[in-house]
């Protein structure tokens, strides 16, 4: 359709008025040229004028060649658009002929490099029903007919998706394979497979009737066995056991509706524009690539807010992918929200399966069915929303079921994608703080939802970053010898292999580190980090801008990982954005502005600081050592960091290996020198002069790690003076001492005395063999604990260290 026809000229304007299209273009590979600067030929599957109009509009908006204009190579004209319908016809023959002609042109001119750009046009994203295989109204089907196309335009014209995949270099193909008809035919066949996969990635597998699905699952060998076990254990008849299993399935199973998803898309587009200044999305190209290659995608995001469910599904849909089926807590299954979530793809999961083997079997069978059918899945491995802003220790049940799905002979490759979700404002933070102080968690209800809706306002910026995918097969190949010997072909549930638990624990750790690897630094969390590191939560405007600039330079020059989202704005611009959120107090005097946090608001701001604390914890430890000693050798800094790093890594899910630590520490010290926070003379590091602004900046950096080091000092001091001690008693007394220190020195951070954080540190000491268990089951400190404790004590403020030692002594006296 490179020539202008009178019918197209007549129809293109009405089509333009009646349609609205979203265009997604995959980024080229690193070695590929920008498609706006090279010759391009489009490849499509439909010759409909409406599809051509969408392509023409998308090309114009993205500075690509007009599909109506032919491509001229050495004076010869080629069609700009090649059609490859599902079945061979005259259009296919013409495309094959032109493929061969283009390959021959490359043989004649080695400098030529035409890019084939596959284009799919989707009118809505209905996957269709399994029982009605041909009824999916999607625009990549060949020539649906004039009447059907008319109704597509009428009902789906405002929901058109134009997908442009990564281009294929004909120059490279010509050099590698030649230019005969066989190569052209192979190219056409590969293109057809590509379009099938594209449709699958966009619309997903065909939907099953929910009732039929439940009946089918009840007939699987695994559930039949579980039902028989239920009969035996509870002395129930078969009908009762089957009814119970079906009830569990009815409670769990989603009821996905593309129509509802389309309605929610419009609603969410409106809502996000009202409550967010924008949503910064990164890393989606890699996910689209995996989906296009036929991978089963499992999204594992951090869990900060009830907004997470909506935001991630919305972003995935807007990235041209199928919204996932989401494992949601059964507490959200209340009228009418539960029904809406279920049709949006939510399937509901109980907090605990313990003691209910039938429920466990039913849920595992349903999850395996999702994997086998190819539905993308999303689950929150933390098991609940973080109340402190840190990642919570992962619950491994869903990971174990995912691995067990592989052991059921899952054919499609499975990729787990860590996802970081960040906000400049989380609407539940005030509630979280009340819960941390002992208030019972409110039960979700319609009233609570309506109350939350009335409080919606502008929440600043939202951030969604897709991290490095983890190929589950490759992970198992690396960590488990002969794991495929545990695979059970067919529907039978495999035995639980001995390697499952340690492997799943390692996988969960890797995913959590993957989430933190793609954290987003933003105006609020960087401002909070600086102010909470100051003595009275207050800095002048100039001091605050300078400190934010220190953080930005560290993140840019010594990046934590290449996935971390570092703001492009200047420190001054970021502070202005932060002040618009009304979270900070600004006081003007004759000397300028002082920016501070009120005591009540300071507690809330620890939540946002904790979102990115892991990015600054090692620079904070290094700054603490330099600030304490004033002059220190780089080798000493590396040794001190190596001693404390395993505990930091376990607590904050840091991803750098011990083998990288020397290089990482030295790079940070060199960046300190570049910013003139220290002077580096060979291996000797000297802190900036106390009279300079750099001295304050170094001290504020040290403040990033101060609360963590104080908590470590409490546990280590207690271990030395109170051993042997029961594990539960060690945790209880550590929390008591942390609460006392918090009261005396005004440490307003809920996680400072959080039981989970204390437990994590104690577990990491045990993992490092610094904590041992005697014959009576008591905790006993290894000899190395004393040296570690002394090293950490040296980094603390003397008054805080004195309080810790005196409090431990008082606790020991009262215990006697």
PDB file of C-alpha atoms in Angstrom, residues 264-473:
ATOM      1  CA  UNK A 264      -9.814   0.560  34.699  1.00  0.00           C
ATOM      2  CA  UNK A 265      -7.137   1.763  32.277  1.00  0.00           C
ATOM      3  CA  UNK A 266      -9.190   4.854  31.504  1.00  0.00           C
ATOM      4  CA  UNK A 267     -10.010   5.420  35.165  1.00  0.00           C
ATOM      5  CA  UNK A 268      -6.393   4.951  36.261  1.00  0.00           C
ATOM      6  CA  UNK A 269      -5.105   7.281  33.551  1.00  0.00           C
ATOM      7  CA  UNK A 270      -7.424   9.947  34.929  1.00  0.00           C
ATOM      8  CA  UNK A 271      -6.572   9.174  38.567  1.00  0.00           C
ATOM      9  CA  UNK A 272      -2.782   9.049  38.173  1.00  0.00           C
ATOM     10  CA  UNK A 273      -2.845  12.421  36.411  1.00  0.00           C
ATOM     11  CA  UNK A 274      -4.613  13.848  39.468  1.00  0.00           C
ATOM     12  CA  UNK A 275      -2.519  12.328  42.247  1.00  0.00           C
ATOM     13  CA  UNK A 276       0.939  12.087  40.639  1.00  0.00           C
ATOM     14  CA  UNK A 277       3.086  14.570  38.759  1.00  0.00           C
ATOM     15  CA  UNK A 278       4.253  11.659  36.648  1.00  0.00           C
ATOM     16  CA  UNK A 279       5.376   8.044  36.804  1.00  0.00           C
ATOM     17  CA  UNK A 280       9.017   7.369  36.007  1.00  0.00           C
ATOM     18  CA  UNK A 281       9.220   3.909  34.364  1.00  0.00           C
ATOM     19  CA  UNK A 282      12.520   2.196  33.571  1.00  0.00           C
ATOM     20  CA  UNK A 283      13.652  -1.255  32.459  1.00  0.00           C
ATOM     21  CA  UNK A 284      10.442  -2.289  30.658  1.00  0.00           C
ATOM     22  CA  UNK A 285      12.276  -2.990  27.379  1.00  0.00           C
ATOM     23  CA  UNK A 286      13.964  -6.057  28.829  1.00  0.00           C
ATOM     24  CA  UNK A 287      10.632  -7.406  30.087  1.00  0.00           C
ATOM     25  CA  UNK A 288       8.999  -6.917  26.680  1.00  0.00           C
ATOM     26  CA  UNK A 289      11.924  -8.756  25.113  1.00  0.00           C
ATOM     27  CA  UNK A 290      11.431 -11.734  27.432  1.00  0.00           C
ATOM     28  CA  UNK A 291       7.676 -11.796  26.825  1.00  0.00           C
ATOM     29  CA  UNK A 292       8.327 -11.681  23.073  1.00  0.00           C
ATOM     30  CA  UNK A 293      10.667 -14.665  23.447  1.00  0.00           C
ATOM     31  CA  UNK A 294       7.905 -16.657  25.128  1.00  0.00           C
ATOM     32  CA  UNK A 295       9.032 -16.464  28.750  1.00  0.00           C
ATOM     33  CA  UNK A 296       6.659 -16.924  31.659  1.00  0.00           C
ATOM     34  CA  UNK A 297       7.073 -13.609  33.523  1.00  0.00           C
ATOM     35  CA  UNK A 298       6.802 -13.460  37.304  1.00  0.00           C
ATOM     36  CA  UNK A 299       6.885  -9.943  38.724  1.00  0.00           C
ATOM     37  CA  UNK A 300       8.126  -9.649  42.327  1.00  0.00           C
ATOM     38  CA  UNK A 301       7.819  -6.051  43.561  1.00  0.00           C
ATOM     39  CA  UNK A 302       8.495  -4.521  46.946  1.00  0.00           C
ATOM     40  CA  UNK A 303       5.334  -3.725  48.893  1.00  0.00           C
ATOM     41  CA  UNK A 304       4.920  -0.187  50.172  1.00  0.00           C
ATOM     42  CA  UNK A 305       1.253   0.655  49.643  1.00  0.00           C
ATOM     43  CA  UNK A 306      -2.111  -0.634  48.476  1.00  0.00           C
ATOM     44  CA  UNK A 307      -1.368   1.558  45.450  1.00  0.00           C
ATOM     45  CA  UNK A 308       1.230  -1.039  44.409  1.00  0.00           C
ATOM     46  CA  UNK A 309      -1.370  -3.422  42.952  1.00  0.00           C
ATOM     47  CA  UNK A 310      -2.909  -0.717  40.808  1.00  0.00           C
ATOM     48  CA  UNK A 311       0.240   1.123  39.818  1.00  0.00           C
ATOM     49  CA  UNK A 312       2.238  -1.893  38.652  1.00  0.00           C
ATOM     50  CA  UNK A 313      -0.633  -3.423  36.653  1.00  0.00           C
ATOM     51  CA  UNK A 314      -1.315  -0.038  35.062  1.00  0.00           C
ATOM     52  CA  UNK A 315       2.340   0.460  34.112  1.00  0.00           C
ATOM     53  CA  UNK A 316       2.640  -3.074  32.696  1.00  0.00           C
ATOM     54  CA  UNK A 317      -0.503  -2.537  30.589  1.00  0.00           C
ATOM     55  CA  UNK A 318       0.808   0.804  29.333  1.00  0.00           C
ATOM     56  CA  UNK A 319       4.072  -0.883  28.366  1.00  0.00           C
ATOM     57  CA  UNK A 320       2.162  -3.057  25.897  1.00  0.00           C
ATOM     58  CA  UNK A 321       2.170  -6.197  28.057  1.00  0.00           C
ATOM     59  CA  UNK A 322      -0.518  -8.372  29.602  1.00  0.00           C
ATOM     60  CA  UNK A 323      -1.467  -7.296  33.145  1.00  0.00           C
ATOM     61  CA  UNK A 324      -0.400 -10.052  35.540  1.00  0.00           C
ATOM     62  CA  UNK A 325      -2.511 -12.287  37.721  1.00  0.00           C
ATOM     63  CA  UNK A 326      -1.769 -10.930  41.211  1.00  0.00           C
ATOM     64  CA  UNK A 327      -1.498 -12.885  44.440  1.00  0.00           C
ATOM     65  CA  UNK A 328      -3.461 -10.611  46.789  1.00  0.00           C
ATOM     66  CA  UNK A 329      -4.094 -11.075  50.490  1.00  0.00           C
ATOM     67  CA  UNK A 330      -7.490 -12.599  51.218  1.00  0.00           C
ATOM     68  CA  UNK A 331      -8.127  -9.595  53.489  1.00  0.00           C
ATOM     69  CA  UNK A 332      -8.755  -7.592  50.306  1.00  0.00           C
ATOM     70  CA  UNK A 333     -11.551  -9.919  49.219  1.00  0.00           C
ATOM     71  CA  UNK A 334     -14.411  -7.808  50.570  1.00  0.00           C
ATOM     72  CA  UNK A 335     -17.445  -6.369  48.786  1.00  0.00           C
ATOM     73  CA  UNK A 336     -17.291  -4.785  46.263  1.00  0.00           C
ATOM     74  CA  UNK A 337     -13.517  -4.361  45.967  1.00  0.00           C
ATOM     75  CA  UNK A 338     -12.803  -8.103  45.945  1.00  0.00           C
ATOM     76  CA  UNK A 339     -14.943  -8.691  42.875  1.00  0.00           C
ATOM     77  CA  UNK A 340     -13.285  -5.814  41.008  1.00  0.00           C
ATOM     78  CA  UNK A 341      -9.796  -7.011  41.932  1.00  0.00           C
ATOM     79  CA  UNK A 342     -10.694 -10.559  40.890  1.00  0.00           C
ATOM     80  CA  UNK A 343     -11.779  -9.375  37.440  1.00  0.00           C
ATOM     81  CA  UNK A 344      -8.613  -7.309  37.249  1.00  0.00           C
ATOM     82  CA  UNK A 345      -6.562 -10.500  37.632  1.00  0.00           C
ATOM     83  CA  UNK A 346      -6.233 -10.858  41.407  1.00  0.00           C
ATOM     84  CA  UNK A 347      -6.258 -14.319  42.942  1.00  0.00           C
ATOM     85  CA  UNK A 348      -6.518 -14.458  46.703  1.00  0.00           C
ATOM     86  CA  UNK A 349      -4.136 -16.096  49.132  1.00  0.00           C
ATOM     87  CA  UNK A 350      -4.386 -16.732  52.860  1.00  0.00           C
ATOM     88  CA  UNK A 351      -1.683 -15.453  55.174  1.00  0.00           C
ATOM     89  CA  UNK A 352      -0.777 -18.954  56.276  1.00  0.00           C
ATOM     90  CA  UNK A 353      -1.291 -22.471  54.898  1.00  0.00           C
ATOM     91  CA  UNK A 354      -0.032 -24.130  58.060  1.00  0.00           C
ATOM     92  CA  UNK A 355      -2.090 -27.129  59.117  1.00  0.00           C
ATOM     93  CA  UNK A 356      -4.268 -27.083  56.000  1.00  0.00           C
ATOM     94  CA  UNK A 357      -2.786 -29.518  53.483  1.00  0.00           C
ATOM     95  CA  UNK A 358      -5.831 -29.436  51.215  1.00  0.00           C
ATOM     96  CA  UNK A 359      -5.726 -25.644  50.853  1.00  0.00           C
ATOM     97  CA  UNK A 360      -1.983 -25.790  50.196  1.00  0.00           C
ATOM     98  CA  UNK A 361      -2.473 -28.396  47.459  1.00  0.00           C
ATOM     99  CA  UNK A 362      -5.345 -26.460  45.865  1.00  0.00           C
ATOM    100  CA  UNK A 363      -3.393 -23.207  45.812  1.00  0.00           C
ATOM    101  CA  UNK A 364      -0.243 -24.858  44.455  1.00  0.00           C
ATOM    102  CA  UNK A 365      -2.247 -26.576  41.708  1.00  0.00           C
ATOM    103  CA  UNK A 366      -3.874 -23.294  40.694  1.00  0.00           C
ATOM    104  CA  UNK A 367      -0.521 -21.507  40.615  1.00  0.00           C
ATOM    105  CA  UNK A 368       1.027 -24.270  38.489  1.00  0.00           C
ATOM    106  CA  UNK A 369      -1.932 -24.006  36.110  1.00  0.00           C
ATOM    107  CA  UNK A 370      -1.246 -20.260  35.703  1.00  0.00           C
ATOM    108  CA  UNK A 371       2.380 -21.018  34.869  1.00  0.00           C
ATOM    109  CA  UNK A 372       1.491 -23.784  32.419  1.00  0.00           C
ATOM    110  CA  UNK A 373      -1.077 -21.633  30.600  1.00  0.00           C
ATOM    111  CA  UNK A 374       1.378 -18.769  30.280  1.00  0.00           C
ATOM    112  CA  UNK A 375      -0.327 -16.100  32.401  1.00  0.00           C
ATOM    113  CA  UNK A 376       2.123 -13.572  33.843  1.00  0.00           C
ATOM    114  CA  UNK A 377       2.008 -13.627  37.652  1.00  0.00           C
ATOM    115  CA  UNK A 378       2.787 -11.069  40.345  1.00  0.00           C
ATOM    116  CA  UNK A 379       3.355 -11.725  44.019  1.00  0.00           C
ATOM    117  CA  UNK A 380       4.691  -9.751  46.965  1.00  0.00           C
ATOM    118  CA  UNK A 381       7.279 -11.894  48.680  1.00  0.00           C
ATOM    119  CA  UNK A 382       7.477  -9.665  51.773  1.00  0.00           C
ATOM    120  CA  UNK A 383       4.060 -11.005  52.780  1.00  0.00           C
ATOM    121  CA  UNK A 384       2.708  -7.545  53.612  1.00  0.00           C
ATOM    122  CA  UNK A 385       3.355  -3.842  53.270  1.00  0.00           C
ATOM    123  CA  UNK A 386       6.553  -2.527  54.819  1.00  0.00           C
ATOM    124  CA  UNK A 387       5.781  -0.347  57.841  1.00  0.00           C
ATOM    125  CA  UNK A 388       9.311   1.089  58.041  1.00  0.00           C
ATOM    126  CA  UNK A 389      10.196   1.729  54.392  1.00  0.00           C
ATOM    127  CA  UNK A 390      12.825  -1.038  54.375  1.00  0.00           C
ATOM    128  CA  UNK A 391      12.501  -4.314  52.539  1.00  0.00           C
ATOM    129  CA  UNK A 392      11.124  -6.985  54.843  1.00  0.00           C
ATOM    130  CA  UNK A 393      12.680 -10.466  55.115  1.00  0.00           C
ATOM    131  CA  UNK A 394      11.134 -12.492  52.267  1.00  0.00           C
ATOM    132  CA  UNK A 395       8.489 -15.155  52.746  1.00  0.00           C
ATOM    133  CA  UNK A 396       9.653 -18.062  50.629  1.00  0.00           C
ATOM    134  CA  UNK A 397       6.411 -19.988  50.113  1.00  0.00           C
ATOM    135  CA  UNK A 398       5.580 -18.519  46.701  1.00  0.00           C
ATOM    136  CA  UNK A 399       9.160 -19.002  45.521  1.00  0.00           C
ATOM    137  CA  UNK A 400       9.023 -22.640  46.602  1.00  0.00           C
ATOM    138  CA  UNK A 401       5.800 -23.136  44.634  1.00  0.00           C
ATOM    139  CA  UNK A 402       7.365 -21.448  41.619  1.00  0.00           C
ATOM    140  CA  UNK A 403      10.330 -23.831  41.703  1.00  0.00           C
ATOM    141  CA  UNK A 404       7.954 -26.757  42.207  1.00  0.00           C
ATOM    142  CA  UNK A 405       6.165 -25.569  39.067  1.00  0.00           C
ATOM    143  CA  UNK A 406       9.443 -26.103  37.220  1.00  0.00           C
ATOM    144  CA  UNK A 407       9.589 -29.598  38.671  1.00  0.00           C
ATOM    145  CA  UNK A 408       6.185 -30.322  37.143  1.00  0.00           C
ATOM    146  CA  UNK A 409       7.809 -30.241  33.711  1.00  0.00           C
ATOM    147  CA  UNK A 410       7.038 -26.587  32.914  1.00  0.00           C
ATOM    148  CA  UNK A 411       7.979 -26.181  29.238  1.00  0.00           C
ATOM    149  CA  UNK A 412       8.092 -22.404  28.899  1.00  0.00           C
ATOM    150  CA  UNK A 413      11.128 -20.685  30.428  1.00  0.00           C
ATOM    151  CA  UNK A 414      10.349 -18.811  33.659  1.00  0.00           C
ATOM    152  CA  UNK A 415      11.905 -15.420  34.386  1.00  0.00           C
ATOM    153  CA  UNK A 416      11.511 -13.691  37.754  1.00  0.00           C
ATOM    154  CA  UNK A 417      11.600  -9.889  37.470  1.00  0.00           C
ATOM    155  CA  UNK A 418      12.362  -7.867  40.638  1.00  0.00           C
ATOM    156  CA  UNK A 419      10.465  -4.563  40.620  1.00  0.00           C
ATOM    157  CA  UNK A 420      11.161  -1.469  42.692  1.00  0.00           C
ATOM    158  CA  UNK A 421       8.122   0.686  43.483  1.00  0.00           C
ATOM    159  CA  UNK A 422       8.825   4.089  44.986  1.00  0.00           C
ATOM    160  CA  UNK A 423       6.789   7.149  45.886  1.00  0.00           C
ATOM    161  CA  UNK A 424       7.407  10.685  47.048  1.00  0.00           C
ATOM    162  CA  UNK A 425       4.341  10.201  49.227  1.00  0.00           C
ATOM    163  CA  UNK A 426       2.805   6.998  50.634  1.00  0.00           C
ATOM    164  CA  UNK A 427      -0.707   7.650  51.872  1.00  0.00           C
ATOM    165  CA  UNK A 428      -0.567   4.933  54.578  1.00  0.00           C
ATOM    166  CA  UNK A 429       2.568   6.188  56.373  1.00  0.00           C
ATOM    167  CA  UNK A 430       0.640   7.778  59.258  1.00  0.00           C
ATOM    168  CA  UNK A 431      -1.230   4.504  59.773  1.00  0.00           C
ATOM    169  CA  UNK A 432       2.017   2.534  59.692  1.00  0.00           C
ATOM    170  CA  UNK A 433       3.477   4.665  62.492  1.00  0.00           C
ATOM    171  CA  UNK A 434       0.403   4.065  64.667  1.00  0.00           C
ATOM    172  CA  UNK A 435       0.699   0.323  64.096  1.00  0.00           C
ATOM    173  CA  UNK A 436       4.413   0.382  64.996  1.00  0.00           C
ATOM    174  CA  UNK A 437       3.440   2.065  68.278  1.00  0.00           C
ATOM    175  CA  UNK A 438       1.097  -0.799  69.107  1.00  0.00           C
ATOM    176  CA  UNK A 439      -2.239   0.111  67.522  1.00  0.00           C
ATOM    177  CA  UNK A 440      -4.024  -2.858  65.975  1.00  0.00           C
ATOM    178  CA  UNK A 441      -4.082  -3.023  62.195  1.00  0.00           C
ATOM    179  CA  UNK A 442      -7.441  -1.888  60.816  1.00  0.00           C
ATOM    180  CA  UNK A 443      -9.387  -4.492  58.899  1.00  0.00           C
ATOM    181  CA  UNK A 444      -9.852  -3.560  55.244  1.00  0.00           C
ATOM    182  CA  UNK A 445     -13.398  -2.494  54.420  1.00  0.00           C
ATOM    183  CA  UNK A 446     -15.414  -0.451  51.949  1.00  0.00           C
ATOM    184  CA  UNK A 447     -15.556   2.390  54.482  1.00  0.00           C
ATOM    185  CA  UNK A 448     -11.760   2.396  54.753  1.00  0.00           C
ATOM    186  CA  UNK A 449     -11.442   2.550  50.949  1.00  0.00           C
ATOM    187  CA  UNK A 450     -13.889   5.475  50.689  1.00  0.00           C
ATOM    188  CA  UNK A 451     -12.102   7.254  53.526  1.00  0.00           C
ATOM    189  CA  UNK A 452      -8.764   6.840  51.716  1.00  0.00           C
ATOM    190  CA  UNK A 453     -10.236   8.128  48.446  1.00  0.00           C
ATOM    191  CA  UNK A 454     -11.353  11.349  50.157  1.00  0.00           C
ATOM    192  CA  UNK A 455      -7.739  11.965  51.206  1.00  0.00           C
ATOM    193  CA  UNK A 456      -6.277  11.627  47.714  1.00  0.00           C
ATOM    194  CA  UNK A 457      -4.218  14.621  46.668  1.00  0.00           C
ATOM    195  CA  UNK A 458      -1.079  15.310  44.690  1.00  0.00           C
ATOM    196  CA  UNK A 459       1.458  12.730  45.847  1.00  0.00           C
ATOM    197  CA  UNK A 460       4.419  13.962  43.796  1.00  0.00           C
ATOM    198  CA  UNK A 461       6.286  11.506  41.591  1.00  0.00           C
ATOM    199  CA  UNK A 462       5.899   7.738  41.320  1.00  0.00           C
ATOM    200  CA  UNK A 463       8.724   5.381  40.329  1.00  0.00           C
ATOM    201  CA  UNK A 464       8.607   1.912  38.769  1.00  0.00           C
ATOM    202  CA  UNK A 465      11.871   0.204  37.830  1.00  0.00           C
ATOM    203  CA  UNK A 466      12.090  -3.326  36.449  1.00  0.00           C
ATOM    204  CA  UNK A 467      15.312  -4.958  37.620  1.00  0.00           C
ATOM    205  CA  UNK A 468      17.526  -7.613  36.053  1.00  0.00           C
ATOM    206  CA  UNK A 469      15.412 -10.708  35.269  1.00  0.00           C
ATOM    207  CA  UNK A 470      16.427 -14.006  36.865  1.00  0.00           C
ATOM    208  CA  UNK A 471      16.144 -16.978  34.518  1.00  0.00           C
ATOM    209  CA  UNK A 472      14.921 -19.697  36.870  1.00  0.00           C
ATOM    210  CA  UNK A 473      16.375 -22.574  34.842  1.00  0.00           C
TER     211      UNK A 473
END
